[in-house]
Coordinates of C-alpha atoms and ligand atoms in Angstrom, one line a residue:
Chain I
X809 CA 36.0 -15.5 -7.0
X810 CA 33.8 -18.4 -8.3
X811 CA 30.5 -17.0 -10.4
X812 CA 28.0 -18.2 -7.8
X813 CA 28.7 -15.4 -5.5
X814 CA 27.5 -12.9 -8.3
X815 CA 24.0 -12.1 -7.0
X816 CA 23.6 -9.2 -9.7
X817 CA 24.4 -9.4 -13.6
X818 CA 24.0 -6.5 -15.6
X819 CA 24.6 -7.6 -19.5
X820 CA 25.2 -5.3 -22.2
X821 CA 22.6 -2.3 -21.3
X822 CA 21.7 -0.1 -24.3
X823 CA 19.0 2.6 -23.7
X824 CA 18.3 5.7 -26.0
X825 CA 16.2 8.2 -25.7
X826 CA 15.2 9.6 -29.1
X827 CA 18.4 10.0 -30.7
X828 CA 20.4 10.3 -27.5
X829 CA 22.2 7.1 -27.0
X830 CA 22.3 7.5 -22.7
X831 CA 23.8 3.8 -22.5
X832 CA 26.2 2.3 -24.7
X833 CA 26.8 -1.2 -23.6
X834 CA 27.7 -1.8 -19.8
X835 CA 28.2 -4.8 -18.1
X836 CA 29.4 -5.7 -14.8
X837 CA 28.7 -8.3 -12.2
X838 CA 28.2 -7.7 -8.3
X839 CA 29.3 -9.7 -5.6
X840 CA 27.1 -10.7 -2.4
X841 CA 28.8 -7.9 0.2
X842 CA 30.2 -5.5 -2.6
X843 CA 29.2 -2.0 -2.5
X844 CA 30.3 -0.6 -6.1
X845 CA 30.4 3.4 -6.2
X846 CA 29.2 4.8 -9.8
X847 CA 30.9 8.0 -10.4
X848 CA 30.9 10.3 -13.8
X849 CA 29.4 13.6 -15.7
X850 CA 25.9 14.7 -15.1
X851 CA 24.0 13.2 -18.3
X852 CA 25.9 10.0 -18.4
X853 CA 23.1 7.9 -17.7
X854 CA 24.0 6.8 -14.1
X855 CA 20.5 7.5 -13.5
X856 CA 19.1 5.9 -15.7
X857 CA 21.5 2.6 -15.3
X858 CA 19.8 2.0 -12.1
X859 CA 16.6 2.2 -13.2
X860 CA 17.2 -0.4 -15.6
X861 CA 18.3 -2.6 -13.2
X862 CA 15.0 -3.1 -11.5
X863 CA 12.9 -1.9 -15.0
X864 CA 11.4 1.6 -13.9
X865 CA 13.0 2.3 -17.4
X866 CA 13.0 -0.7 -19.6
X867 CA 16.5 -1.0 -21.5
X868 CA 16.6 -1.0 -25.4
X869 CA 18.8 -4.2 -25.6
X870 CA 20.4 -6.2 -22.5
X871 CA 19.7 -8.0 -19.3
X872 CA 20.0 -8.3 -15.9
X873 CA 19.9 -10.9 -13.7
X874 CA 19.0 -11.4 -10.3
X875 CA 20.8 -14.8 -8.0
X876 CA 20.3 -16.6 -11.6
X877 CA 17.2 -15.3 -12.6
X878 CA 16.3 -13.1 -15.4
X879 CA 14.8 -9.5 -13.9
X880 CA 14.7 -8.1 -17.5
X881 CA 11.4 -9.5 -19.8
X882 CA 10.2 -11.3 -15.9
X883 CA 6.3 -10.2 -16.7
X884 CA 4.7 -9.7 -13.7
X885 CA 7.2 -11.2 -11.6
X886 CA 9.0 -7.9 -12.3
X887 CA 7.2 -6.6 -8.8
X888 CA 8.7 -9.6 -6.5
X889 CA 12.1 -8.6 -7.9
X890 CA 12.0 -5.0 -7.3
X891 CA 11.0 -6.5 -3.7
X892 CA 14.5 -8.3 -3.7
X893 CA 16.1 -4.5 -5.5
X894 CA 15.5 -2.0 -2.8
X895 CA 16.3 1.7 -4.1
X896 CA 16.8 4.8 -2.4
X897 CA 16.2 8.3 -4.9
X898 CA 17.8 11.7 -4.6
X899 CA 14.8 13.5 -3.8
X900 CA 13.6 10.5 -0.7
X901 CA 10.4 10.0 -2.7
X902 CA 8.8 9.4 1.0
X903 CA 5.2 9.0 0.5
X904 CA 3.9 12.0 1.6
X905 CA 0.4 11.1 3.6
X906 CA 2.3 8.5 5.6
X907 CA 4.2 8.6 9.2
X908 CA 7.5 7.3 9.1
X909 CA 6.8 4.5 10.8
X910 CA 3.6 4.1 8.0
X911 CA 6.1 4.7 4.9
X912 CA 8.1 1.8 6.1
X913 CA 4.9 -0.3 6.7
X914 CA 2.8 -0.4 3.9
X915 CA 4.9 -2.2 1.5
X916 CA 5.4 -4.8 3.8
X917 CA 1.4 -4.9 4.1
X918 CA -0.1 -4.4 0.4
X919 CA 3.3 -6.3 -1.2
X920 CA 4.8 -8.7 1.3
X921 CA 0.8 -9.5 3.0
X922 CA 2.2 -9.3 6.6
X923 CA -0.1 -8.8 9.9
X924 CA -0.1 -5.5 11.0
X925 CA 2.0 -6.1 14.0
X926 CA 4.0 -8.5 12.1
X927 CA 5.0 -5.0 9.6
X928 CA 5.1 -2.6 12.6
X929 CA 7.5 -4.6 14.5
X930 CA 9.5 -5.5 11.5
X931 CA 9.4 -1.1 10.3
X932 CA 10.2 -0.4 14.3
X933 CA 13.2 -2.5 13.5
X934 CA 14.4 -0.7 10.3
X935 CA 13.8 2.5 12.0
X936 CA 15.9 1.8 14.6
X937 CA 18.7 0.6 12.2
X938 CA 18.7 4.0 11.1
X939 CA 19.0 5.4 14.4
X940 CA 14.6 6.9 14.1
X941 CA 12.9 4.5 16.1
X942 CA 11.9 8.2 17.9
X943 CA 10.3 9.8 14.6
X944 CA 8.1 6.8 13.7
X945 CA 5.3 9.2 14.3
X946 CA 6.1 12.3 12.3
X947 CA 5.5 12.9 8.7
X948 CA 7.6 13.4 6.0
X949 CA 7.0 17.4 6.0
X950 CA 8.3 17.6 9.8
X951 CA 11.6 15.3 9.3
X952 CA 14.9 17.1 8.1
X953 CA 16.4 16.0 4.6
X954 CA 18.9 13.5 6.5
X955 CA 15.9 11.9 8.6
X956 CA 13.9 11.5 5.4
X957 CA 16.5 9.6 3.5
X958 CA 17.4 7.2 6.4
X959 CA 13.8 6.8 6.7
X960 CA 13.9 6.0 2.4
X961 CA 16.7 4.1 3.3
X962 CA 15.0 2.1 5.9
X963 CA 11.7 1.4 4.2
X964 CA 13.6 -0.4 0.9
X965 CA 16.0 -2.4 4.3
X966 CA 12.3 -3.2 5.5
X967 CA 11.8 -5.6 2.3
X968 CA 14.9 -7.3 3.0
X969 CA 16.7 -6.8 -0.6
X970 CA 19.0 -8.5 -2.0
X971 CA 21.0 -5.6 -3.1
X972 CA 20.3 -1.7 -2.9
X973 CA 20.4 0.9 -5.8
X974 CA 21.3 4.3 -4.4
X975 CA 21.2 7.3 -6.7
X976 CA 22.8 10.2 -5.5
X977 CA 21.6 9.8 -1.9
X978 CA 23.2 13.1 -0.3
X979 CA 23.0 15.4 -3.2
X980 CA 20.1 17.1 -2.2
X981 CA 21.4 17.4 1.6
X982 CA 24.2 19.8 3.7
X983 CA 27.4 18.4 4.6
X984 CA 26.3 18.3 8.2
X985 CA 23.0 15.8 6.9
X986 CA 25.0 14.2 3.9
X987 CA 27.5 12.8 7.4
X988 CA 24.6 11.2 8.8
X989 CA 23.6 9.4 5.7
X990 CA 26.5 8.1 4.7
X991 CA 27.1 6.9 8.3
X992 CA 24.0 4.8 8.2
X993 CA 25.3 3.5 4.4
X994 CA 28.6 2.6 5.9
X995 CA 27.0 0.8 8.7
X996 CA 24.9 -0.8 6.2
X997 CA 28.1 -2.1 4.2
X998 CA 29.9 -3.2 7.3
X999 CA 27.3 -5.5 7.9
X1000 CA 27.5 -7.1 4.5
X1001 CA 24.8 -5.5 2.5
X1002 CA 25.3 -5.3 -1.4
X1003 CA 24.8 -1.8 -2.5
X1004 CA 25.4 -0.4 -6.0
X1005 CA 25.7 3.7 -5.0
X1006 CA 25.8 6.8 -7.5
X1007 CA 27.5 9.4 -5.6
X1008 CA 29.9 12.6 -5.6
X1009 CA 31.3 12.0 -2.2
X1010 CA 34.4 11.0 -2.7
X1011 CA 35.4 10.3 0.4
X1012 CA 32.7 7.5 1.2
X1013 CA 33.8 5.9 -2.2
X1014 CA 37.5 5.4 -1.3
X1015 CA 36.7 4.4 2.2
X1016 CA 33.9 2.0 1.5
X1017 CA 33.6 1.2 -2.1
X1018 CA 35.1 -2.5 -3.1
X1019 CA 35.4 -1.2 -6.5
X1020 CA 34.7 2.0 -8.4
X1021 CA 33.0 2.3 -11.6
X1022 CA 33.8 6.0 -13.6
X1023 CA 30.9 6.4 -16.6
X1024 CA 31.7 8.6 -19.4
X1025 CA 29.3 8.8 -22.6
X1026 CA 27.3 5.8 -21.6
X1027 CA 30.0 3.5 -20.9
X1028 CA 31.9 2.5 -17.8
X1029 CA 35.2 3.9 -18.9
X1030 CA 37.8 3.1 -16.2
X1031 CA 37.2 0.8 -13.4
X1032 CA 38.9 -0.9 -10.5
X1033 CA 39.3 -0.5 -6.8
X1034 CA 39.4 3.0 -5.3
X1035 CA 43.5 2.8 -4.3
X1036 CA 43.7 1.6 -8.1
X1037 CA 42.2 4.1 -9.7
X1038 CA 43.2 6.9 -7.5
X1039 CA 46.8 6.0 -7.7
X1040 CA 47.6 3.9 -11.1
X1041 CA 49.1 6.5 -13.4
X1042 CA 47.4 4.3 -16.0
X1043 CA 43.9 5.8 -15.1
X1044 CA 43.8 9.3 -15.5
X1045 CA 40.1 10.1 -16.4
X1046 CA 38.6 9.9 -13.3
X1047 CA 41.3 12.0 -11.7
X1048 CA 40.6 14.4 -13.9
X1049 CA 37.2 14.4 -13.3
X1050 CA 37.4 14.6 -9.5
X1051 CA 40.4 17.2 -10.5
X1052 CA 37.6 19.4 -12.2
X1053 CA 35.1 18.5 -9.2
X1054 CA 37.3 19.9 -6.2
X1055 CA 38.1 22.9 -7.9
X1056 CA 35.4 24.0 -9.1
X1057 CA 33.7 22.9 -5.6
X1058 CA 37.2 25.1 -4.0
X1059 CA 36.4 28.0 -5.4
Chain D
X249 CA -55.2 32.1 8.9
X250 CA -52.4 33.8 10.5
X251 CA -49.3 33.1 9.1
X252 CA -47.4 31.5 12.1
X253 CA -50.0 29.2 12.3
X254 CA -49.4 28.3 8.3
X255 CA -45.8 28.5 9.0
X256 CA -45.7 25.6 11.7
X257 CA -49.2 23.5 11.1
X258 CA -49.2 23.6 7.5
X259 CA -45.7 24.5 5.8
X260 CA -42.9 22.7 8.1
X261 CA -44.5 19.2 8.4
X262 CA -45.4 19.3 4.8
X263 CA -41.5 20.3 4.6
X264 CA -40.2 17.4 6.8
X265 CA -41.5 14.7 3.9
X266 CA -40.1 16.5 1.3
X267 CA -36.6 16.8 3.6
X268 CA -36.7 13.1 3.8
X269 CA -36.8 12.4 -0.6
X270 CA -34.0 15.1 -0.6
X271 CA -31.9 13.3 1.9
X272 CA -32.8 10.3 0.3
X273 CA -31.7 11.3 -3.0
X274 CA -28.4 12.7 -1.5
X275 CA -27.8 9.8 0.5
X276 CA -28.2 7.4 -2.3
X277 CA -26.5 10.0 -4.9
X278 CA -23.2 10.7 -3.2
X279 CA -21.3 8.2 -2.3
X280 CA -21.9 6.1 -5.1
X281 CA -21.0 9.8 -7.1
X282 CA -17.8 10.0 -5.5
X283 CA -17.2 6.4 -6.1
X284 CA -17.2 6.9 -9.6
X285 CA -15.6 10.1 -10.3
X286 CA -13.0 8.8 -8.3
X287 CA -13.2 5.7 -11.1
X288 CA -13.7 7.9 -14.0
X289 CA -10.6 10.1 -13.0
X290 CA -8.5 7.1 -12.3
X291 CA -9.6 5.1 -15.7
X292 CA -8.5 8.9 -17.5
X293 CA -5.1 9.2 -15.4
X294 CA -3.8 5.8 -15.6
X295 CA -6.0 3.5 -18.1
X296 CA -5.3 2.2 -21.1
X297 CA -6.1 4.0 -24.5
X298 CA -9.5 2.4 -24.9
X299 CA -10.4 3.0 -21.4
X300 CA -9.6 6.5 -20.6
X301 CA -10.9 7.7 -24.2
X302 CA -14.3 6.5 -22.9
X303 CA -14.0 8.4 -19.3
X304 CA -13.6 11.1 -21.5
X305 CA -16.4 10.9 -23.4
X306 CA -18.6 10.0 -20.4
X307 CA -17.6 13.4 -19.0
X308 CA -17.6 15.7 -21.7
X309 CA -21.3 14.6 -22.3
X310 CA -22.4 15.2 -18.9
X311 CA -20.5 18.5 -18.8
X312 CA -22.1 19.6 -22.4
X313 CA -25.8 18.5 -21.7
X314 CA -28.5 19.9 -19.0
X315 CA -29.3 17.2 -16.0
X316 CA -32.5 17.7 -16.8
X317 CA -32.7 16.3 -20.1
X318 CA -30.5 13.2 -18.6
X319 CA -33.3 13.4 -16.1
X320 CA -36.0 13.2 -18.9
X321 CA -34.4 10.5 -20.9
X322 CA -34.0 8.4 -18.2
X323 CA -37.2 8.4 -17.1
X324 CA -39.2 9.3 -19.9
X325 CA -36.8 8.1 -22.6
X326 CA -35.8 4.9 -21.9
X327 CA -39.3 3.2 -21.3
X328 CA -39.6 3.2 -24.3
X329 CA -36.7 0.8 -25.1
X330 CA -38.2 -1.2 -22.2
X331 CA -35.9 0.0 -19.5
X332 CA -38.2 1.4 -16.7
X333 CA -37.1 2.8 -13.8
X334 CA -39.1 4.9 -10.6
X335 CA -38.7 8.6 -10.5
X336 CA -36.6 8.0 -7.6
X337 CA -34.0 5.9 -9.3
X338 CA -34.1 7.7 -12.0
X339 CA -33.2 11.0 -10.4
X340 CA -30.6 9.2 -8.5
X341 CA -29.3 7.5 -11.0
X342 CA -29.0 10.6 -12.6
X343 CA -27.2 12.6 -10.3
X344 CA -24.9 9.9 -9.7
X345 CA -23.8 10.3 -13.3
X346 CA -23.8 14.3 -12.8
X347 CA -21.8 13.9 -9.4
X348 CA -19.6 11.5 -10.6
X349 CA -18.5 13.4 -14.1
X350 CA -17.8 16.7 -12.2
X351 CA -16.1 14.5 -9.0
X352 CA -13.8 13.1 -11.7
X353 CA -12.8 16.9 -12.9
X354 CA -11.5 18.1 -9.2
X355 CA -9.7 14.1 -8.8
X356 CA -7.8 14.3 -12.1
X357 CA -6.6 17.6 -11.7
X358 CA -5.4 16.7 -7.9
X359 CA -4.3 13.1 -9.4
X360 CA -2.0 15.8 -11.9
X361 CA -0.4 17.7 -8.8
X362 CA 1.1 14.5 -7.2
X363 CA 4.4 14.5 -7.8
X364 CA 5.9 11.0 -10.1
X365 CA 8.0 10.5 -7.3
X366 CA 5.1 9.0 -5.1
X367 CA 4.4 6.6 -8.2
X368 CA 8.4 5.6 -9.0
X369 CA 8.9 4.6 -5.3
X370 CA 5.7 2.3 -4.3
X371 CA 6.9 0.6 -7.8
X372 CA 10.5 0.5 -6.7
X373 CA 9.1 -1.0 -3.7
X374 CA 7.0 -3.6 -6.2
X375 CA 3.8 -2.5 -5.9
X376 CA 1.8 -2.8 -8.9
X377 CA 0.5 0.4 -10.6
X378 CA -2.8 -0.4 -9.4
X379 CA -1.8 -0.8 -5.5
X380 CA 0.2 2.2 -5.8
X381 CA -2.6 4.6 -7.2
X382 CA -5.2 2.8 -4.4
X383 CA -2.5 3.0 -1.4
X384 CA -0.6 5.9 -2.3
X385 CA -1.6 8.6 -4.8
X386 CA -5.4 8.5 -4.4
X387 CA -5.6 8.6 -0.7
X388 CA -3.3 11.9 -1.5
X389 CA -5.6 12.8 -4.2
X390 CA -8.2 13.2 -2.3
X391 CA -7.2 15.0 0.2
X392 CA -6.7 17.6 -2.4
X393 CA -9.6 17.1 -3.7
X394 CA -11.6 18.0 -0.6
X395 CA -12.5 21.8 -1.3
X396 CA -13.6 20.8 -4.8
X397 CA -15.7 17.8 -3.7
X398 CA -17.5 19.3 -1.1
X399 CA -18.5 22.4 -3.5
X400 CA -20.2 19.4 -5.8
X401 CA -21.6 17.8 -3.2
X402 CA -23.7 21.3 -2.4
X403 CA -24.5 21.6 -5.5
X404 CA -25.6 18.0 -5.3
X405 CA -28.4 19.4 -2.5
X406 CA -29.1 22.0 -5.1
X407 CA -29.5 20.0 -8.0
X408 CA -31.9 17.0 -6.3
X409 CA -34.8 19.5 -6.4
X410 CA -35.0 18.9 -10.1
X411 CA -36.0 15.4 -9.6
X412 CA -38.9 17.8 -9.0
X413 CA -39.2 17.6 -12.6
X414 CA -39.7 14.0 -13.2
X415 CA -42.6 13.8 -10.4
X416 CA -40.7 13.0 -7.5
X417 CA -41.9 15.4 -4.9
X418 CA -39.0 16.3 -2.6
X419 CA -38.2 19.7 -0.4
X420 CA -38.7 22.0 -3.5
X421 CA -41.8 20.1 -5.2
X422 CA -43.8 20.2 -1.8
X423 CA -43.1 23.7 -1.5
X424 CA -44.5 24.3 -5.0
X425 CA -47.7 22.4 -3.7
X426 CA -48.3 23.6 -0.5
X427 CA -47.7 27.5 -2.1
X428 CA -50.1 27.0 -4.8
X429 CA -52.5 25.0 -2.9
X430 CA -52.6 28.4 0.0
X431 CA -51.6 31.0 -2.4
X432 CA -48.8 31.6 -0.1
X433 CA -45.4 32.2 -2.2
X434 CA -42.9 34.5 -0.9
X435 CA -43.1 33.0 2.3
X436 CA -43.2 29.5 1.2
X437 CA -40.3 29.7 -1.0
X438 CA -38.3 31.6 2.0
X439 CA -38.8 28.7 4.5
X440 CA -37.9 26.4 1.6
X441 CA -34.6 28.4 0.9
X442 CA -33.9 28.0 4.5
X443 CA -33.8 24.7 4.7
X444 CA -31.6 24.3 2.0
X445 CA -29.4 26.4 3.4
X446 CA -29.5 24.8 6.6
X447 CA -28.1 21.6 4.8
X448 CA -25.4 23.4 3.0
X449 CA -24.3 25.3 6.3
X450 CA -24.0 21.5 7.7
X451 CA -22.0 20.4 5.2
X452 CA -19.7 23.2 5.3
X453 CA -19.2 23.0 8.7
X454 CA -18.8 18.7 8.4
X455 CA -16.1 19.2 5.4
X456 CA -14.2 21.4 7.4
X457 CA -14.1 18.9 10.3
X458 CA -12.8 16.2 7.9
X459 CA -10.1 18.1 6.3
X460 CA -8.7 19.5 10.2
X461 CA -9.2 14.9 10.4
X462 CA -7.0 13.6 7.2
X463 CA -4.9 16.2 7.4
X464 CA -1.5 15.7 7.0
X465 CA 1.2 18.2 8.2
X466 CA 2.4 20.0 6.2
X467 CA 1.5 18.4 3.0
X468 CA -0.4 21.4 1.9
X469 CA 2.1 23.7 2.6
X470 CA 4.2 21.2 0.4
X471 CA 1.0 21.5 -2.7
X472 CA 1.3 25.1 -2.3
X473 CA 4.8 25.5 -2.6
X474 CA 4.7 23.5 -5.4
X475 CA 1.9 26.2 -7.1
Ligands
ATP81 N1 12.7 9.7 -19.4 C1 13.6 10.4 -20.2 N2 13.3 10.8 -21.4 C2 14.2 11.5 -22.2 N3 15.5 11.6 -21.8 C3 15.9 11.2 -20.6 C4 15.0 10.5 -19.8 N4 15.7 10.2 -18.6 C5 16.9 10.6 -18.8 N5 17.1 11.2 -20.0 C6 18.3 11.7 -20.6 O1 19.3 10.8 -20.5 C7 20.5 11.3 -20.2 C8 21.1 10.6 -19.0 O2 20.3 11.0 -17.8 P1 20.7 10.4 -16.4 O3 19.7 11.0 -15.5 O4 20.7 8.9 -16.5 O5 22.1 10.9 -16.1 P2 23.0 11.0 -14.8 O6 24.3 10.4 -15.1 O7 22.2 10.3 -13.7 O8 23.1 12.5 -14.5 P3 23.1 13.3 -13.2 O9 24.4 13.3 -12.6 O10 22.7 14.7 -13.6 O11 22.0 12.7 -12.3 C9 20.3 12.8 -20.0 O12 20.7 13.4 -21.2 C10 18.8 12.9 -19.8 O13 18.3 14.1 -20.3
MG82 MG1 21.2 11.0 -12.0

């Protein structure tokens, strides 16, 4: 477990907004391969964690560090390490005048300063990894919400990142699409990519998270692998929290 | 004289030369108009302080005055702090500043109904603000924008007859002097009107070619639902 593995660092976060203290201090470190699973409350600044981590909300106090090198006060340089820190939103955020195929493109043109067949051959490629080499064509409008995140998902693969944020991926989908998403995110973690996700579905954690992080009130409040904190008697807060979840979700 | 004869001897070729200032004056007006309303409504959307105070000013002072005093004090005013310009220019210059002010009203107020989102993920994707707004919410701007644009750019063909005013003599000034100069008015005037509407029935029918071209499916449908 030697430190030169870690490829992210996240040190000591704070973040307020106003008088609302959202993040109280977290810290952990990611592994290259490890997919870490955020779970907690609405309002507990999961959100807003992993917007810190590549600056689209700058942090009151903290850093974060990317394979040894600061991301937090980087300047300019902030834009090649969002390049390296793909991230995939709730809502898909396609762009909404571009083809699939074009969505995945045009960072790899206007950021990266690839040839255009150099970028379509490389978005064909992510496409396909999500299984919608067939939908290049169509615009966001005409895809379902499944096909629009696994096209989100393949434009940040396209910039070859170092590790992807997801926040929330399937919240916004059916059960029917949220299958198909978390498929292409479990293919994804299989194959060795380091993913920090913020999710509900507890089922994708257990089976595919190395570790499990529960926030409460701005602070990572129990933490361990999924068998741990599923089945240690010592943690009981996330339990109860799922506890609360499937019930309410039962009824 | 009969008054086919005046219609087609004396009236339409007199016309033609006047058709050929207005053009020029739309020609040279518009694009460099929509150039910088689309500037103006960027600089208020996403520039600094400093910056987007002064878009603001530069539109609410073409909104509050008459283009025709702009049109005087370009090209009566300013000689006399040695800047000399032709009527032409001046009238283009001119309505580029009209064009552009009013341009930048429809942009901003598309710029305002594109949802963050677009914004968060080309950053997330490390584009810089300024590659974001050029490759992904202008381009979407616009096309919202269309309807709006296209009703200033007829005014535009309106609006160039007052270079009338500062001597240039385009499709409304030859009218005037081929009217007075026969005693002909009503009829005159008539031919003149439908010429001018000839050039807005063009453009009517050109804008809705372009928006069936840049459409996008179903990202109206999207604005709309959004309304
Ligand atoms: N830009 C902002 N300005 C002000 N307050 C904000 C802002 N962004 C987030 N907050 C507040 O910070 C708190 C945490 O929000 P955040 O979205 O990070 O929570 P979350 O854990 O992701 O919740 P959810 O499960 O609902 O997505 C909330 O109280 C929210 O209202
Ligand atoms: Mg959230």
């Amino acid at each position: 477990m030697s430190d030169n593995n870690i490829v992210l660092r996240v040190e000591d976060i704070h973040k307020s907004f106003g008088n609302n203290e959202v993040l109280r201090g977290i810290s952990f470190g990611v592994r290259r391969g490890e997919t870490k699973v955020f779970i907690g409350p609405s309002g507990t600044g999961k959100s807003t964690l992993l917007r810190c981590i590549n600056q689209l909300t700058i942090p009151d106090r903290g850093s974060v560090w990317l394979d040894g090198e600061e991301v937090t006060n980087s300047g300019a340089r902030i834009n090649y390490f969002r390049q390296k820190i793909g991230m995939v939103f709730q809502n898909y955020y396609l762009f909404d005048h571009l083809t699939a195929l074009k969505n995945v493109e045009l960072a790899l043109l206007k950021v990266r300063g690839m040839s255009r067949s150099e970028a379509r051959e490389k978005a064909l490629t992510e496409l396909r990894q999500v299984g919608l080499e067939d939908w290049a064509d169509h615009y966001p409008a005409e895809l379902s919400g499944g096909q629009a995140q696994r096209v989100s998902i393949a434009r940040a693969l396209a910039m070859d990142p170092d590790v992807i944020l997801f926040d929330e991926p399937t919240s916004a989908l059916d059960p029917e699409l949220t299958r198909e998403v978390l498929e292409v995110m479990k293919k994804l973690a299989l194959q060795g990519m380091t993913m920090l996700v913020v999710t509900h579905e507890m089922g994708f954690a257990c089976s595919v998270a190395t570790e499990i992080l529960f926030m409460e009130n701005g602070v990572v409040a129990e933490q361990g692998t999924p068998d741990l904190l599923m089945h240690d008697p010592k943690f009981t807060r996330m339990k109860n929290f799922i506890g609360q979840f499937d019930s309410y979700r039962g009824d | 004289m009969d008054q086919i004869a005046f219609i087609f001897d004396i009236l339409l070729p007199a016309l033609m030369q006047g058709l050929v200032v207005t053009l020029k004056l739309i020609v040279w007006s518009a694009p460099f108009g929509l150039a910088l309303g689309i500037g103006v409504a960027a600089g208020r959307q996403y520039g600094g302080p400093v910056l987007s105070r002064v878009c603001k000013t530069f539109v609410f002072l073409i909104k509050g005055t008459p283009l025709l005093l702009l049109l005087f004090i370009l090209y009566f005013g300013l000689p006399s702090i040695g800047i000399t310009f032709t009527a032409l220019t001046a009238s283009v210059i001119g309505f580029i500043l009209c064009n552009g002010a009013y341009n930048s009203e429809y942009i901003r107020g598309a710029l305002l109904s594109i949802k963050d989102g677009q914004m968060i993920a080309a950053q997330a994707l490390g584009m810089t603000r300024a590659q974001a707004i050029r490759n992904v919410i202008m381009p979407q701007a616009l096309r919202r924008a269309i309807p709006g644009l296209s009703n200033e750019f007829i005014y535009l063909i309106k609006y160039s007859s007052l270079a009338y005013m500062i001597t240039v003599v385009e499709l409304s000034g030859v009218g005037k002097n081929v009217a007075t100069k026969y005693f002909i008015y009503t009829e005159t005037f008539m031919v003149v009107g439908i010429v001018y509407l000839a050039l807005v029935t063009i453009t009517t029918v050109a804008v809705n070619i372009l928006e069936k071209r840049v459409a996008v499916p179903g990202m109206n449908r999207a604005a709309a639902a959004q309304l």
